[in-house]
Amino acid sequence: MLMLWDFSKGRPYKVVDFATFDVSSSVAGRCVNPAFVHAIAVPEVDMVDKLDKICAVARGDGAINVINIETEMSSTKSKSSSNSRKGSHSRSKDGSSSSKTEADQNEKKRLHLDYTLGGHTAAISSLAFSMFGERGKFLISGGNDKLVKVWNWSLFLEAGLSEDDNNDILHLNIEVPRKVNWLCTTSADTDNLVVCDTSKIVKVYSIA
């Protein structure tokens, strides 16, 4: 799960439980043993106007979830406001139904990238938004399966497509010699991707 913190009060503001998605998607075993979060990535400040306040979450099962933070937080506010207008009796009567509706709405606004779309088959260790060209266009992940995936996730953002509607969301697949420890891109004219695996060699790939 992912926890959003209210720093002014020093306490959690919102807990995003990705096991909820796995249960609704009938992913066997995940509701009993949900995957850990291994890495997160957020856009740079100058990308926010185009990409909104989003967060990409890399998991131990090789899946990636992209969520809209403002949507997640607004659902918490609306739920809190709704509960304050209800009596204790109506809250207990309708709570489960409203919670399910909220979960369903949030899931529809999340992007889920996993092995069914050509994604990772092992834990993801590093995640980053591209800094070159059209900044934030690509989401790049590296994992313990010795693979680097370049996701054209902006197709989902711009066209409003779901991952089921789009077969081109996986832009590039790069095989590396060893497990990936870390990766990044730079703000440059070249579409270079820097990858550090468990060897002593830093590798640079072009993903143009």
GROMACS .gro file of C-alpha atoms in nm:
model
  208
    1MET     CA    1   0.000   0.000   0.000
    2LEU     CA    2   0.095   0.364  -0.049
    3MET     CA    3   0.055   0.621   0.227
    4LEU     CA    4   0.001   0.994   0.165
    5TRP     CA    5   0.109   1.207   0.462
    6ASP     CA    6  -0.022   1.536   0.600
    7PHE     CA    7   0.308   1.691   0.711
    8SER     CA    8   0.137   1.981   0.891
    9LYS     CA    9  -0.029   1.735   1.128
   10GLY     CA   10   0.230   1.460   1.116
   11ARG     CA   11  -0.016   1.184   1.036
   12PRO     CA   12  -0.137   0.980   0.739
   13TYR     CA   13  -0.394   1.154   0.521
   14LYS     CA   14  -0.477   0.874   0.280
   15VAL     CA   15  -0.383   0.508   0.246
   16VAL     CA   16  -0.402   0.365  -0.106
   17ASP     CA   17  -0.449  -0.010  -0.086
   18PHE     CA   18  -0.346  -0.176  -0.412
   19ALA     CA   19  -0.470  -0.512  -0.286
   20THR     CA   20  -0.822  -0.377  -0.351
   21PHE     CA   21  -0.742  -0.362  -0.721
   22ASP     CA   22  -0.604  -0.717  -0.716
   23VAL     CA   23  -0.917  -0.853  -0.547
   24SER     CA   24  -1.153  -0.683  -0.793
   25SER     CA   25  -0.937  -0.802  -1.083
   26SER     CA   26  -0.940  -1.160  -0.952
   27VAL     CA   27  -0.562  -1.180  -0.925
   28ALA     CA   28  -0.510  -1.506  -0.741
   29GLY     CA   29  -0.328  -1.494  -0.411
   30ARG     CA   30  -0.275  -1.118  -0.398
   31CYS     CA   31  -0.554  -1.050  -0.150
   32VAL     CA   32  -0.386  -1.290   0.094
   33ASN     CA   33  -0.026  -1.189   0.024
   34PRO     CA   34  -0.025  -0.843  -0.141
   35ALA     CA   35   0.294  -0.725  -0.309
   36PHE     CA   36   0.523  -0.472  -0.142
   37VAL     CA   37   0.589  -0.128  -0.290
   38HIS     CA   38   0.950  -0.126  -0.414
   39ALA     CA   39   0.980   0.217  -0.578
   40ILE     CA   40   0.779   0.530  -0.653
   41ALA     CA   41   0.820   0.808  -0.908
   42VAL     CA   42   0.657   1.150  -0.936
   43PRO     CA   43   0.691   1.405  -1.217
   44GLU     CA   44   0.916   1.711  -1.188
   45VAL     CA   45   0.743   2.036  -1.088
   46ASP     CA   46   0.743   2.169  -1.444
   47MET     CA   47   0.561   1.857  -1.567
   48VAL     CA   48   0.267   1.888  -1.330
   49ASP     CA   49   0.061   2.126  -1.547
   50LYS     CA   50   0.047   1.865  -1.821
   51LEU     CA   51   0.056   1.540  -1.625
   52ASP     CA   52  -0.137   1.646  -1.314
   53LYS     CA   53  -0.027   1.541  -0.967
   54ILE     CA   54   0.034   1.175  -1.031
   55CYS     CA   55   0.242   0.904  -0.870
   56ALA     CA   56   0.376   0.586  -1.027
   57VAL     CA   57   0.417   0.291  -0.791
   58ALA     CA   58   0.639  -0.009  -0.869
   59ARG     CA   59   0.555  -0.330  -0.688
   60GLY     CA   60   0.727  -0.649  -0.583
   61ASP     CA   61   0.508  -0.858  -0.815
   62GLY     CA   62   0.631  -0.671  -1.124
   63ALA     CA   63   0.321  -0.455  -1.165
   64ILE     CA   64   0.304  -0.075  -1.187
   65ASN     CA   65   0.015   0.141  -1.074
   66VAL     CA   66  -0.018   0.504  -1.185
   67ILE     CA   67  -0.257   0.702  -0.967
   68ASN     CA   68  -0.383   1.060  -0.962
   69ILE     CA   69  -0.304   1.194  -0.616
   70GLU     CA   70  -0.566   1.471  -0.630
   71THR     CA   71  -0.834   1.219  -0.726
   72GLU     CA   72  -0.736   0.993  -0.438
   73MET     CA   73  -0.737   1.283  -0.192
   74SER     CA   74  -1.066   1.429  -0.317
   75SER     CA   75  -1.235   1.093  -0.267
   76THR     CA   76  -1.119   1.101   0.096
   77LYS     CA   77  -1.256   1.453   0.142
   78SER     CA   78  -1.593   1.365  -0.013
   79LYS     CA   79  -1.621   1.054   0.200
   80SER     CA   80  -1.540   1.252   0.516
   81SER     CA   81  -1.794   1.520   0.424
   82SER     CA   82  -2.058   1.257   0.350
   83ASN     CA   83  -2.000   1.081   0.680
   84SER     CA   84  -2.030   1.406   0.875
   85ARG     CA   85  -2.379   1.458   0.731
   86LYS     CA   86  -2.496   1.109   0.819
   87GLY     CA   87  -2.608   0.972   1.150
   88SER     CA   88  -2.434   0.676   1.306
   89HIS     CA   89  -2.718   0.443   1.199
   90SER     CA   90  -2.712   0.542   0.832
   91ARG     CA   91  -2.334   0.529   0.830
   92SER     CA   92  -2.328   0.168   0.941
   93LYS     CA   93  -2.606   0.078   0.701
   94ASP     CA   94  -2.460   0.237   0.390
   95GLY     CA   95  -2.089   0.240   0.468
   96SER     CA   96  -1.998  -0.081   0.288
   97SER     CA   97  -2.187   0.018  -0.025
   98SER     CA   98  -2.035   0.368  -0.043
   99SER     CA   99  -1.687   0.230   0.021
  100LYS     CA  100  -1.725  -0.018  -0.265
  101THR     CA  101  -1.847   0.258  -0.498
  102GLU     CA  102  -1.551   0.478  -0.404
  103ALA     CA  103  -1.307   0.192  -0.463
  104ASP     CA  104  -1.461   0.115  -0.803
  105GLN     CA  105  -1.437   0.480  -0.911
  106ASN     CA  106  -1.074   0.509  -0.803
  107GLU     CA  107  -0.977   0.187  -0.981
  108LYS     CA  108  -1.119   0.318  -1.308
  109LYS     CA  109  -0.887   0.621  -1.279
  110ARG     CA  110  -0.576   0.413  -1.211
  111LEU     CA  111  -0.349   0.269  -1.476
  112HIS     CA  112  -0.232  -0.086  -1.406
  113LEU     CA  113   0.067  -0.218  -1.602
  114ASP     CA  114   0.159  -0.582  -1.552
  115TYR     CA  115   0.282  -0.894  -1.734
  116THR     CA  116  -0.041  -0.921  -1.936
  117LEU     CA  117   0.073  -0.608  -2.122
  118GLY     CA  118   0.428  -0.734  -2.166
  119GLY     CA  119   0.543  -0.606  -1.828
  120HIS     CA  120   0.782  -0.743  -1.569
  121THR     CA  121   0.771  -1.098  -1.436
  122ALA     CA  122   0.974  -1.017  -1.124
  123ALA     CA  123   1.002  -0.734  -0.873
  124ILE     CA  124   1.065  -0.382  -1.006
  125SER     CA  125   1.362  -0.210  -0.845
  126SER     CA  126   1.365   0.132  -1.014
  127LEU     CA  127   1.113   0.362  -1.179
  128ALA     CA  128   1.143   0.705  -1.347
  129PHE     CA  129   0.963   0.948  -1.577
  130SER     CA  130   1.159   1.047  -1.888
  131MET     CA  131   1.333   1.385  -1.874
  132PHE     CA  132   1.424   1.421  -2.243
  133GLY     CA  133   1.212   1.540  -2.536
  134GLU     CA  134   0.848   1.557  -2.434
  135ARG     CA  135   0.917   1.539  -2.062
  136GLY     CA  136   0.716   1.279  -1.878
  137LYS     CA  137   0.595   1.107  -2.195
  138PHE     CA  138   0.758   0.777  -2.099
  139LEU     CA  139   0.756   0.585  -1.774
  140ILE     CA  140   1.066   0.366  -1.748
  141SER     CA  141   1.098   0.066  -1.517
  142GLY     CA  142   1.379  -0.177  -1.441
  143GLY     CA  143   1.345  -0.506  -1.258
  144ASN     CA  144   1.495  -0.822  -1.119
  145ASP     CA  145   1.396  -1.002  -1.440
  146LYS     CA  146   1.693  -0.828  -1.611
  147LEU     CA  147   1.460  -0.617  -1.821
  148VAL     CA  148   1.401  -0.246  -1.870
  149LYS     CA  149   1.055  -0.147  -1.991
  150VAL     CA  150   0.977   0.185  -2.158
  151TRP     CA  151   0.605   0.260  -2.126
  152ASN     CA  152   0.433   0.519  -2.345
  153TRP     CA  153   0.185   0.577  -2.067
  154SER     CA  154   0.092   0.923  -2.200
  155LEU     CA  155  -0.136   0.747  -2.452
  156PHE     CA  156  -0.354   0.653  -2.158
  157LEU     CA  157  -0.344   1.009  -2.024
  158GLU     CA  158  -0.412   1.190  -2.351
  159ALA     CA  159  -0.666   0.959  -2.514
  160GLY     CA  160  -0.841   0.843  -2.199
  161LEU     CA  161  -0.775   0.482  -2.297
  162SER     CA  162  -0.763   0.192  -2.058
  163GLU     CA  163  -0.473  -0.050  -2.063
  164ASP     CA  164  -0.712  -0.307  -2.217
  165ASP     CA  165  -0.781  -0.079  -2.515
  166ASN     CA  166  -0.423  -0.005  -2.606
  167ASN     CA  167  -0.161  -0.254  -2.725
  168ASP     CA  168   0.105   0.012  -2.790
  169ILE     CA  169   0.152   0.127  -2.432
  170LEU     CA  170   0.473  -0.080  -2.402
  171HIS     CA  171   0.705   0.123  -2.625
  172LEU     CA  172   1.032  -0.064  -2.582
  173ASN     CA  173   1.176  -0.369  -2.408
  174ILE     CA  174   1.550  -0.376  -2.327
  175GLU     CA  175   1.732  -0.685  -2.204
  176VAL     CA  176   2.023  -0.618  -1.969
  177PRO     CA  177   2.287  -0.866  -1.846
  178ARG     CA  178   2.196  -0.848  -1.478
  179LYS     CA  179   1.930  -0.732  -1.235
  180VAL     CA  180   1.860  -0.359  -1.250
  181ASN     CA  181   1.950  -0.155  -0.943
  182TRP     CA  182   1.879   0.196  -1.067
  183LEU     CA  183   1.802   0.395  -1.381
  184CYS     CA  184   1.749   0.753  -1.491
  185THR     CA  185   1.732   0.986  -1.791
  186THR     CA  186   1.870   1.337  -1.839
  187SER     CA  187   1.738   1.664  -1.976
  188ALA     CA  188   1.921   1.654  -2.309
  189ASP     CA  189   1.861   1.644  -2.683
  190THR     CA  190   1.959   1.276  -2.691
  191ASP     CA  191   1.710   1.013  -2.574
  192ASN     CA  192   1.962   0.845  -2.346
  193LEU     CA  193   1.875   0.610  -2.064
  194VAL     CA  194   2.135   0.538  -1.794
  195VAL     CA  195   2.108   0.195  -1.631
  196CYS     CA  196   2.302   0.059  -1.334
  197ASP     CA  197   2.271  -0.315  -1.281
  198THR     CA  198   2.446  -0.543  -1.032
  199SER     CA  199   2.767  -0.538  -1.239
  200LYS     CA  200   3.040  -0.273  -1.218
  201ILE     CA  201   2.949  -0.123  -1.555
  202VAL     CA  202   2.714   0.174  -1.608
  203LYS     CA  203   2.523   0.130  -1.934
  204VAL     CA  204   2.372   0.397  -2.158
  205TYR     CA  205   2.096   0.309  -2.404
  206SER     CA  206   1.922   0.517  -2.669
  207ILE     CA  207   1.546   0.472  -2.669
  208ALA     CA  208   1.463   0.695  -2.965
   0.00000   0.00000   0.00000
